GROMACS .gro file of C-alpha atoms in nm:
model
  445
    1UNK     CA    1  -0.013   0.006  -0.006
    2UNK     CA    2   0.137   0.344  -0.124
    3UNK     CA    3   0.255   0.586   0.183
    4UNK     CA    4   0.011   0.880   0.248
    5UNK     CA    5   0.185   1.224   0.178
    6UNK     CA    6   0.179   1.510   0.386
    7UNK     CA    7   0.299   1.903   0.372
    8UNK     CA    8   0.315   2.156   0.601
    9UNK     CA    9   0.301   2.542   0.592
   10UNK     CA   10   0.444   2.739   0.847
   11UNK     CA   11   0.328   3.114   0.931
   12UNK     CA   12   0.453   3.310   1.172
   13UNK     CA   13   0.750   3.274   1.465
   14UNK     CA   14   1.025   3.055   1.523
   15UNK     CA   15   0.828   2.909   1.770
   16UNK     CA   16   0.572   2.798   1.505
   17UNK     CA   17   0.857   2.624   1.298
   18UNK     CA   18   0.957   2.431   1.562
   19UNK     CA   19   0.641   2.294   1.654
   20UNK     CA   20   0.572   2.241   1.281
   21UNK     CA   21   0.892   2.044   1.256
   22UNK     CA   22   0.816   1.828   1.543
   23UNK     CA   23   0.446   1.761   1.443
   24UNK     CA   24   0.598   1.661   1.091
   25UNK     CA   25   0.828   1.415   1.259
   26UNK     CA   26   0.536   1.277   1.391
   27UNK     CA   27   0.361   1.193   1.093
   28UNK     CA   28   0.685   1.043   0.992
   29UNK     CA   29   0.700   0.811   1.273
   30UNK     CA   30   0.341   0.696   1.153
   31UNK     CA   31   0.436   0.621   0.793
   32UNK     CA   32   0.371   0.906   0.616
   33UNK     CA   33   0.564   1.076   0.365
   34UNK     CA   34   0.647   1.425   0.386
   35UNK     CA   35   0.665   1.663   0.065
   36UNK     CA   36   0.719   2.015  -0.012
   37UNK     CA   37   0.378   2.202   0.009
   38UNK     CA   38   0.392   2.282  -0.351
   39UNK     CA   39   0.351   1.937  -0.454
   40UNK     CA   40   0.055   1.702  -0.438
   41UNK     CA   41  -0.007   1.582  -0.093
   42UNK     CA   42  -0.284   1.360   0.042
   43UNK     CA   43  -0.309   1.592   0.355
   44UNK     CA   44  -0.182   1.966   0.397
   45UNK     CA   45  -0.108   2.114   0.727
   46UNK     CA   46  -0.150   2.477   0.791
   47UNK     CA   47   0.015   2.628   1.115
   48UNK     CA   48  -0.139   2.948   1.199
   49UNK     CA   49  -0.042   3.261   1.314
   50UNK     CA   50  -0.250   3.567   1.451
   51UNK     CA   51  -0.006   3.808   1.559
   52UNK     CA   52  -0.083   4.039   1.311
   53UNK     CA   53  -0.352   4.099   1.042
   54UNK     CA   54  -0.188   3.995   0.757
   55UNK     CA   55  -0.115   3.658   0.881
   56UNK     CA   56  -0.494   3.620   0.898
   57UNK     CA   57  -0.559   3.699   0.555
   58UNK     CA   58  -0.257   3.482   0.402
   59UNK     CA   59  -0.415   3.167   0.552
   60UNK     CA   60  -0.701   3.154   0.283
   61UNK     CA   61  -0.466   3.212   0.002
   62UNK     CA   62  -0.231   2.924   0.140
   63UNK     CA   63  -0.544   2.719   0.143
   64UNK     CA   64  -0.622   2.773  -0.211
   65UNK     CA   65  -0.256   2.694  -0.304
   66UNK     CA   66  -0.315   2.347  -0.134
   67UNK     CA   67  -0.662   2.288  -0.335
   68UNK     CA   68  -0.482   2.376  -0.675
   69UNK     CA   69  -0.228   2.135  -0.605
   70UNK     CA   70  -0.462   1.876  -0.489
   71UNK     CA   71  -0.835   1.950  -0.534
   72UNK     CA   72  -0.919   1.617  -0.353
   73UNK     CA   73  -0.676   1.665  -0.033
   74UNK     CA   74  -0.759   1.710   0.335
   75UNK     CA   75  -0.683   2.040   0.461
   76UNK     CA   76  -0.602   2.106   0.837
   77UNK     CA   77  -0.539   2.422   1.026
   78UNK     CA   78  -0.365   2.431   1.348
   79UNK     CA   79  -0.171   2.696   1.582
   80UNK     CA   80  -0.273   3.056   1.689
   81UNK     CA   81  -0.546   3.157   1.491
   82UNK     CA   82  -0.686   2.801   1.487
   83UNK     CA   83  -0.751   2.872   1.885
   84UNK     CA   84  -0.866   3.231   1.871
   85UNK     CA   85  -1.129   3.201   1.569
   86UNK     CA   86  -1.189   2.834   1.528
   87UNK     CA   87  -1.520   2.871   1.333
   88UNK     CA   88  -1.383   3.148   1.112
   89UNK     CA   89  -1.091   2.903   0.967
   90UNK     CA   90  -1.380   2.612   0.975
   91UNK     CA   91  -1.555   2.841   0.726
   92UNK     CA   92  -1.284   2.880   0.487
   93UNK     CA   93  -1.387   2.692   0.182
   94UNK     CA   94  -1.159   2.392   0.156
   95UNK     CA   95  -1.077   2.355   0.536
   96UNK     CA   96  -1.161   1.959   0.681
   97UNK     CA   97  -1.003   1.998   1.032
   98UNK     CA   98  -0.946   2.255   1.279
   99UNK     CA   99  -0.720   2.242   1.582
  100UNK     CA  100  -0.677   2.413   1.914
  101UNK     CA  101  -0.381   2.475   2.127
  102UNK     CA  102  -0.377   2.152   2.303
  103UNK     CA  103  -0.498   1.953   2.025
  104UNK     CA  104  -0.244   2.014   1.753
  105UNK     CA  105   0.028   1.767   1.861
  106UNK     CA  106  -0.206   1.480   1.858
  107UNK     CA  107  -0.325   1.584   1.487
  108UNK     CA  108  -0.261   1.247   1.373
  109UNK     CA  109  -0.528   1.070   1.621
  110UNK     CA  110  -0.783   1.293   1.398
  111UNK     CA  111  -0.700   1.152   1.079
  112UNK     CA  112  -0.900   0.814   1.080
  113UNK     CA  113  -1.122   0.945   0.793
  114UNK     CA  114  -0.955   1.164   0.512
  115UNK     CA  115  -1.248   1.250   0.322
  116UNK     CA  116  -1.361   1.572   0.235
  117UNK     CA  117  -1.603   1.763   0.451
  118UNK     CA  118  -1.878   1.977   0.360
  119UNK     CA  119  -1.747   2.207   0.654
  120UNK     CA  120  -1.464   2.187   0.886
  121UNK     CA  121  -1.471   2.008   1.196
  122UNK     CA  122  -1.342   2.160   1.502
  123UNK     CA  123  -1.148   2.054   1.792
  124UNK     CA  124  -1.057   2.311   2.041
  125UNK     CA  125  -1.029   2.347   2.399
  126UNK     CA  126  -1.093   2.641   2.667
  127UNK     CA  127  -0.772   2.820   2.670
  128UNK     CA  128  -0.755   2.741   3.052
  129UNK     CA  129  -0.711   2.380   2.954
  130UNK     CA  130  -0.364   2.484   2.759
  131UNK     CA  131  -0.157   2.424   3.063
  132UNK     CA  132   0.064   2.132   3.034
  133UNK     CA  133   0.405   2.155   2.823
  134UNK     CA  134   0.516   2.001   2.449
  135UNK     CA  135   0.846   2.025   2.402
  136UNK     CA  136   0.962   2.039   2.003
  137UNK     CA  137   1.245   2.154   1.819
  138UNK     CA  138   1.296   2.203   1.429
  139UNK     CA  139   1.593   2.003   1.219
  140UNK     CA  140   1.588   1.977   0.843
  141UNK     CA  141   1.420   2.278   0.743
  142UNK     CA  142   1.713   2.533   0.798
  143UNK     CA  143   2.099   2.551   0.878
  144UNK     CA  144   1.987   2.686   1.231
  145UNK     CA  145   1.756   2.471   1.490
  146UNK     CA  146   1.491   2.632   1.686
  147UNK     CA  147   1.464   2.480   2.036
  148UNK     CA  148   1.137   2.543   2.212
  149UNK     CA  149   1.218   2.588   2.618
  150UNK     CA  150   0.917   2.758   2.697
  151UNK     CA  151   0.519   2.816   2.588
  152UNK     CA  152   0.237   3.064   2.684
  153UNK     CA  153   0.257   3.392   2.863
  154UNK     CA  154   0.140   3.542   3.177
  155UNK     CA  155   0.161   3.917   3.079
  156UNK     CA  156  -0.136   4.122   3.001
  157UNK     CA  157  -0.038   4.357   2.719
  158UNK     CA  158  -0.329   4.548   2.639
  159UNK     CA  159  -0.291   4.483   2.242
  160UNK     CA  160  -0.166   4.089   2.271
  161UNK     CA  161  -0.366   3.756   2.182
  162UNK     CA  162  -0.081   3.534   2.249
  163UNK     CA  163  -0.217   3.448   2.630
  164UNK     CA  164  -0.565   3.374   2.476
  165UNK     CA  165  -0.427   3.173   2.165
  166UNK     CA  166  -0.148   3.002   2.372
  167UNK     CA  167  -0.236   2.969   2.761
  168UNK     CA  168  -0.017   3.033   3.071
  169UNK     CA  169   0.330   3.076   3.077
  170UNK     CA  170   0.474   2.735   3.136
  171UNK     CA  171   0.833   2.545   3.061
  172UNK     CA  172   1.000   2.245   2.968
  173UNK     CA  173   1.262   2.057   3.230
  174UNK     CA  174   1.591   2.148   3.176
  175UNK     CA  175   1.661   1.794   3.172
  176UNK     CA  176   1.455   1.786   2.855
  177UNK     CA  177   1.596   2.093   2.688
  178UNK     CA  178   1.924   1.952   2.728
  179UNK     CA  179   1.831   1.635   2.573
  180UNK     CA  180   1.694   1.778   2.281
  181UNK     CA  181   1.992   2.001   2.250
  182UNK     CA  182   2.184   1.688   2.247
  183UNK     CA  183   1.983   1.564   1.967
  184UNK     CA  184   1.999   1.860   1.755
  185UNK     CA  185   2.372   1.871   1.781
  186UNK     CA  186   2.423   1.475   1.697
  187UNK     CA  187   2.257   1.572   1.377
  188UNK     CA  188   2.559   1.798   1.299
  189UNK     CA  189   2.357   2.124   1.304
  190UNK     CA  190   2.598   2.397   1.431
  191UNK     CA  191   2.340   2.668   1.594
  192UNK     CA  192   2.039   2.614   1.797
  193UNK     CA  193   1.807   2.936   1.860
  194UNK     CA  194   1.608   2.902   2.183
  195UNK     CA  195   1.249   3.030   2.135
  196UNK     CA  196   0.955   3.027   2.322
  197UNK     CA  197   0.658   3.291   2.393
  198UNK     CA  198   0.838   3.498   2.677
  199UNK     CA  199   1.178   3.290   2.701
  200UNK     CA  200   1.319   3.515   3.006
  201UNK     CA  201   1.062   3.371   3.208
  202UNK     CA  202   1.154   3.023   3.180
  203UNK     CA  203   1.120   2.791   3.466
  204UNK     CA  204   0.751   2.821   3.558
  205UNK     CA  205   0.603   2.476   3.583
  206UNK     CA  206   0.314   2.321   3.434
  207UNK     CA  207  -0.040   2.320   3.532
  208UNK     CA  208  -0.029   2.659   3.683
  209UNK     CA  209   0.255   2.555   3.907
  210UNK     CA  210   0.421   2.887   3.945
  211UNK     CA  211   0.766   2.713   4.147
  212UNK     CA  212   1.058   2.799   3.933
  213UNK     CA  213   1.236   2.471   3.908
  214UNK     CA  214   1.529   2.691   3.712
  215UNK     CA  215   1.573   2.994   3.601
  216UNK     CA  216   1.649   3.146   3.258
  217UNK     CA  217   2.017   3.209   3.369
  218UNK     CA  218   2.068   2.890   3.518
  219UNK     CA  219   1.900   2.710   3.133
  220UNK     CA  220   2.190   2.935   2.932
  221UNK     CA  221   2.464   2.820   3.215
  222UNK     CA  222   2.374   2.460   3.147
  223UNK     CA  223   2.327   2.481   2.796
  224UNK     CA  224   2.702   2.620   2.759
  225UNK     CA  225   2.822   2.311   2.876
  226UNK     CA  226   2.663   2.053   2.621
  227UNK     CA  227   2.887   1.887   2.405
  228UNK     CA  228   2.886   1.930   2.044
  229UNK     CA  229   2.705   2.260   2.024
  230UNK     CA  230   2.878   2.518   1.838
  231UNK     CA  231   2.655   2.827   1.859
  232UNK     CA  232   2.388   2.910   2.082
  233UNK     CA  233   2.127   3.230   1.995
  234UNK     CA  234   1.892   3.379   2.220
  235UNK     CA  235   1.601   3.468   2.016
  236UNK     CA  236   1.380   3.739   2.202
  237UNK     CA  237   1.390   3.810   2.537
  238UNK     CA  238   1.160   4.085   2.733
  239UNK     CA  239   1.425   4.366   2.885
  240UNK     CA  240   1.275   4.338   3.248
  241UNK     CA  241   1.385   3.968   3.233
  242UNK     CA  242   1.729   4.011   3.074
  243UNK     CA  243   1.939   4.048   3.393
  244UNK     CA  244   2.286   4.161   3.407
  245UNK     CA  245   2.378   3.824   3.536
  246UNK     CA  246   2.248   3.656   3.210
  247UNK     CA  247   2.442   3.970   2.954
  248UNK     CA  248   2.776   3.889   3.159
  249UNK     CA  249   2.747   3.534   3.114
  250UNK     CA  250   2.702   3.551   2.735
  251UNK     CA  251   2.978   3.820   2.724
  252UNK     CA  252   3.222   3.515   2.833
  253UNK     CA  253   3.007   3.215   2.711
  254UNK     CA  254   3.177   2.931   2.517
  255UNK     CA  255   2.842   2.903   2.273
  256UNK     CA  256   2.641   3.202   2.317
  257UNK     CA  257   2.663   3.472   2.045
  258UNK     CA  258   2.676   3.814   2.133
  259UNK     CA  259   2.299   3.909   1.943
  260UNK     CA  260   1.987   3.974   2.157
  261UNK     CA  261   1.692   4.062   2.029
  262UNK     CA  262   1.458   4.290   2.274
  263UNK     CA  263   1.130   4.382   2.232
  264UNK     CA  264   1.073   4.747   2.334
  265UNK     CA  265   0.743   4.856   2.136
  266UNK     CA  266   0.753   5.212   2.218
  267UNK     CA  267   0.997   5.501   2.344
  268UNK     CA  268   0.712   5.664   2.519
  269UNK     CA  269   0.665   5.586   2.890
  270UNK     CA  270   0.320   5.702   2.831
  271UNK     CA  271   0.276   5.477   2.569
  272UNK     CA  272   0.450   5.185   2.710
  273UNK     CA  273   0.192   5.250   3.027
  274UNK     CA  274  -0.122   5.190   2.832
  275UNK     CA  275   0.029   4.888   2.667
  276UNK     CA  276   0.065   4.761   2.996
  277UNK     CA  277   0.441   4.676   2.968
  278UNK     CA  278   0.622   4.598   3.256
  279UNK     CA  279   0.923   4.834   3.238
  280UNK     CA  280   1.014   5.183   3.114
  281UNK     CA  281   1.237   5.335   2.861
  282UNK     CA  282   1.507   5.382   3.166
  283UNK     CA  283   1.541   5.033   3.201
  284UNK     CA  284   1.572   4.956   2.845
  285UNK     CA  285   1.878   5.205   2.815
  286UNK     CA  286   2.058   5.021   3.079
  287UNK     CA  287   2.017   4.702   2.921
  288UNK     CA  288   2.140   4.840   2.573
  289UNK     CA  289   2.441   5.022   2.764
  290UNK     CA  290   2.521   4.693   2.969
  291UNK     CA  291   2.546   4.489   2.658
  292UNK     CA  292   2.720   4.732   2.476
  293UNK     CA  293   2.973   4.738   2.779
  294UNK     CA  294   3.071   4.406   2.795
  295UNK     CA  295   3.017   4.304   2.445
  296UNK     CA  296   3.075   4.627   2.214
  297UNK     CA  297   3.050   4.443   1.886
  298UNK     CA  298   2.696   4.280   2.007
  299UNK     CA  299   2.380   4.335   1.786
  300UNK     CA  300   2.096   4.428   1.904
  301UNK     CA  301   1.775   4.394   1.747
  302UNK     CA  302   1.430   4.592   1.865
  303UNK     CA  303   1.058   4.539   1.835
  304UNK     CA  304   0.841   4.850   1.780
  305UNK     CA  305   0.462   4.907   1.715
  306UNK     CA  306   0.371   5.214   1.548
  307UNK     CA  307  -0.007   5.349   1.574
  308UNK     CA  308  -0.103   5.209   1.916
  309UNK     CA  309  -0.429   5.376   2.030
  310UNK     CA  310  -0.364   5.715   2.194
  311UNK     CA  311  -0.010   5.756   1.998
  312UNK     CA  312   0.042   6.110   1.891
  313UNK     CA  313   0.288   6.288   1.696
  314UNK     CA  314   0.476   6.383   1.994
  315UNK     CA  315   0.470   6.002   2.109
  316UNK     CA  316   0.602   5.861   1.792
  317UNK     CA  317   0.871   6.136   1.771
  318UNK     CA  318   0.968   6.074   2.117
  319UNK     CA  319   1.001   5.687   2.000
  320UNK     CA  320   1.207   5.799   1.665
  321UNK     CA  321   1.454   6.011   1.841
  322UNK     CA  322   1.476   5.766   2.161
  323UNK     CA  323   1.565   5.459   1.902
  324UNK     CA  324   1.774   5.708   1.686
  325UNK     CA  325   2.004   5.799   1.973
  326UNK     CA  326   2.017   5.411   2.116
  327UNK     CA  327   2.316   5.191   2.027
  328UNK     CA  328   2.128   4.934   1.872
  329UNK     CA  329   2.141   4.754   1.538
  330UNK     CA  330   1.787   4.715   1.352
  331UNK     CA  331   1.443   4.750   1.411
  332UNK     CA  332   1.153   4.493   1.339
  333UNK     CA  333   0.873   4.753   1.293
  334UNK     CA  334   0.472   4.608   1.365
  335UNK     CA  335   0.203   4.843   1.254
  336UNK     CA  336  -0.046   4.801   1.552
  337UNK     CA  337  -0.347   4.638   1.399
  338UNK     CA  338  -0.656   4.582   1.626
  339UNK     CA  339  -0.752   4.209   1.741
  340UNK     CA  340  -1.043   4.102   1.879
  341UNK     CA  341  -1.090   4.030   2.287
  342UNK     CA  342  -0.786   4.306   2.345
  343UNK     CA  343  -0.821   4.610   2.592
  344UNK     CA  344  -0.635   4.802   2.336
  345UNK     CA  345  -0.897   4.752   2.054
  346UNK     CA  346  -1.153   4.943   2.265
  347UNK     CA  347  -0.925   5.219   2.348
  348UNK     CA  348  -0.974   5.599   2.241
  349UNK     CA  349  -0.737   5.789   2.030
  350UNK     CA  350  -0.731   5.564   1.721
  351UNK     CA  351  -0.479   5.612   1.480
  352UNK     CA  352  -0.546   5.687   1.097
  353UNK     CA  353  -0.432   5.394   0.901
  354UNK     CA  354  -0.224   5.654   0.664
  355UNK     CA  355  -0.055   5.805   0.982
  356UNK     CA  356   0.015   5.432   1.113
  357UNK     CA  357   0.165   5.360   0.746
  358UNK     CA  358   0.351   5.691   0.741
  359UNK     CA  359   0.516   5.604   1.102
  360UNK     CA  360   0.606   5.267   0.998
  361UNK     CA  361   0.767   5.406   0.675
  362UNK     CA  362   0.992   5.627   0.904
  363UNK     CA  363   1.090   5.352   1.127
  364UNK     CA  364   1.189   5.117   0.872
  365UNK     CA  365   1.388   5.384   0.724
  366UNK     CA  366   1.580   5.424   1.031
  367UNK     CA  367   1.619   5.063   1.072
  368UNK     CA  368   1.794   5.051   0.753
  369UNK     CA  369   2.018   5.347   0.850
  370UNK     CA  370   2.090   5.164   1.188
  371UNK     CA  371   2.160   4.821   1.014
  372UNK     CA  372   2.401   5.003   0.760
  373UNK     CA  373   2.588   5.157   1.053
  374UNK     CA  374   2.638   4.837   1.261
  375UNK     CA  375   2.753   4.652   0.929
  376UNK     CA  376   3.011   4.933   0.857
  377UNK     CA  377   3.135   4.948   1.240
  378UNK     CA  378   3.212   4.562   1.170
  379UNK     CA  379   3.424   4.597   0.844
  380UNK     CA  380   3.789   4.497   0.908
  381UNK     CA  381   3.715   4.271   1.200
  382UNK     CA  382   3.756   3.896   1.205
  383UNK     CA  383   3.420   3.701   1.278
  384UNK     CA  384   3.307   3.348   1.202
  385UNK     CA  385   3.027   3.282   0.957
  386UNK     CA  386   2.765   2.983   0.949
  387UNK     CA  387   2.666   2.933   0.588
  388UNK     CA  388   2.355   2.877   0.473
  389UNK     CA  389   2.196   2.610   0.232
  390UNK     CA  390   2.003   2.838  -0.027
  391UNK     CA  391   2.156   2.940  -0.339
  392UNK     CA  392   2.025   3.280  -0.384
  393UNK     CA  393   2.054   3.408  -0.754
  394UNK     CA  394   2.420   3.276  -0.788
  395UNK     CA  395   2.534   3.363  -0.401
  396UNK     CA  396   2.545   3.186  -0.070
  397UNK     CA  397   2.477   3.364   0.220
  398UNK     CA  398   2.546   3.323   0.583
  399UNK     CA  399   2.555   3.507   0.910
  400UNK     CA  400   2.830   3.601   1.173
  401UNK     CA  401   2.785   3.516   1.507
  402UNK     CA  402   2.673   3.888   1.570
  403UNK     CA  403   2.445   3.852   1.319
  404UNK     CA  404   2.573   3.996   1.027
  405UNK     CA  405   2.489   3.890   0.678
  406UNK     CA  406   2.728   3.804   0.454
  407UNK     CA  407   2.765   3.661   0.109
  408UNK     CA  408   2.980   3.507  -0.149
  409UNK     CA  409   2.951   3.333  -0.497
  410UNK     CA  410   2.777   3.003  -0.455
  411UNK     CA  411   2.965   2.710  -0.345
  412UNK     CA  412   2.755   2.406  -0.226
  413UNK     CA  413   3.062   2.308  -0.029
  414UNK     CA  414   3.052   2.564   0.231
  415UNK     CA  415   2.676   2.463   0.353
  416UNK     CA  416   2.640   2.450   0.710
  417UNK     CA  417   3.007   2.492   0.769
  418UNK     CA  418   3.155   2.770   0.990
  419UNK     CA  419   3.480   2.964   0.858
  420UNK     CA  420   3.670   3.244   1.009
  421UNK     CA  421   3.659   3.553   0.782
  422UNK     CA  422   3.739   3.945   0.749
  423UNK     CA  423   3.470   4.163   0.676
  424UNK     CA  424   3.566   4.366   0.375
  425UNK     CA  425   3.316   4.574   0.230
  426UNK     CA  426   2.935   4.643   0.198
  427UNK     CA  427   2.768   4.523  -0.150
  428UNK     CA  428   2.512   4.697  -0.320
  429UNK     CA  429   2.251   4.508  -0.174
  430UNK     CA  430   2.364   4.599   0.165
  431UNK     CA  431   2.533   4.264   0.250
  432UNK     CA  432   2.855   4.226   0.361
  433UNK     CA  433   3.167   4.082   0.133
  434UNK     CA  434   3.472   3.903   0.325
  435UNK     CA  435   3.793   3.710   0.293
  436UNK     CA  436   3.857   3.358   0.409
  437UNK     CA  437   4.097   3.427   0.702
  438UNK     CA  438   4.341   3.121   0.622
  439UNK     CA  439   4.350   3.215   0.226
  440UNK     CA  440   4.443   3.572   0.347
  441UNK     CA  441   4.702   3.441   0.547
  442UNK     CA  442   4.854   3.200   0.264
  443UNK     CA  443   4.837   3.481   0.017
  444UNK     CA  444   5.064   3.682   0.281
  445UNK     CA  445   5.313   3.401   0.318
   0.00000   0.00000   0.00000
């Protein structure tokens, strides 16, 4: 009997990628063949995201892609959007199954009958029931592996639906994280990115048990000692949870790289208060200063939201000037979009969409300027590059430990290898060119 074929599409964050990869391995273990999403499959699984409005809209077009590849295929939706608005997804033409936060890891249990349905069947829990932890990590999809260490969030930011989609903050055991990290390194993967919803909150137990078995600091110190891991990267961490202790450890770590991604969201204390963020801008300045004092070459990325309700021109300029003066390396700019069942959606002071778009454009321009300045500051320095696996118009790309993106003529022998290089110049497309250090030394000899 021919094996059934399954294909996956992931929207959203690194955490979603790690979970898709784990779910895909479950399918393989149960006798399915995994194929590319563009190929003909018997089952298409779409892992959804609901952080931005755009992710919601993309879902329908992805279902159409699946139907085009195989009109008779069984289509399942899982993930955050599936938890928040299961009925809405079930109504999309072609969708057969919608699974919520706790059901997605048991998806193969729901696939006894793969015949098409007239309407999508929904299996989703009340989010309060999402109180147990399921570990996951991604391998085989990219050069880097995403290792999930934490899920859910106890914060109540007024714009965010993540707690509604993923439930309370809960963590993997330290023992299991270390086991997964070793499994990843045994596959020959050189870099692991730690991921979760709020990873600085690592240590909270399952079932609402708030006792911290281990802290985030203990997690990073333990991972630093796992044999075979070349690089560890912290994906994104709240400024109030990134301690000086952790920063100082990363500065002298064997494996953790000098790259931090720290959400800010606004440079105005007034707006931060409306957002119910757990810090003020002064704390953020201190974190950046501590990183740069211990690691002058560190890369610092920032999340920022524009157009939040109540954000006046003055508030926005406060954010712009704050970021302009801060020693950071790039921005991820999000245009605020109203989300159902959030406090912010009911707030006064709605910012017109045209104004939101203008502010977003200004900050994206600032981000390009910051990235260019950071890259220029790295020219002439010696760094280690990990090369990616894709041929992009005749070039291979890679990243230094401090997240400078480099390019070289395509050479498949470089894939998933680490090389010491000297960064030499910035190309027309903004990426950095380099010389291999050993080759350079040979020429000098």
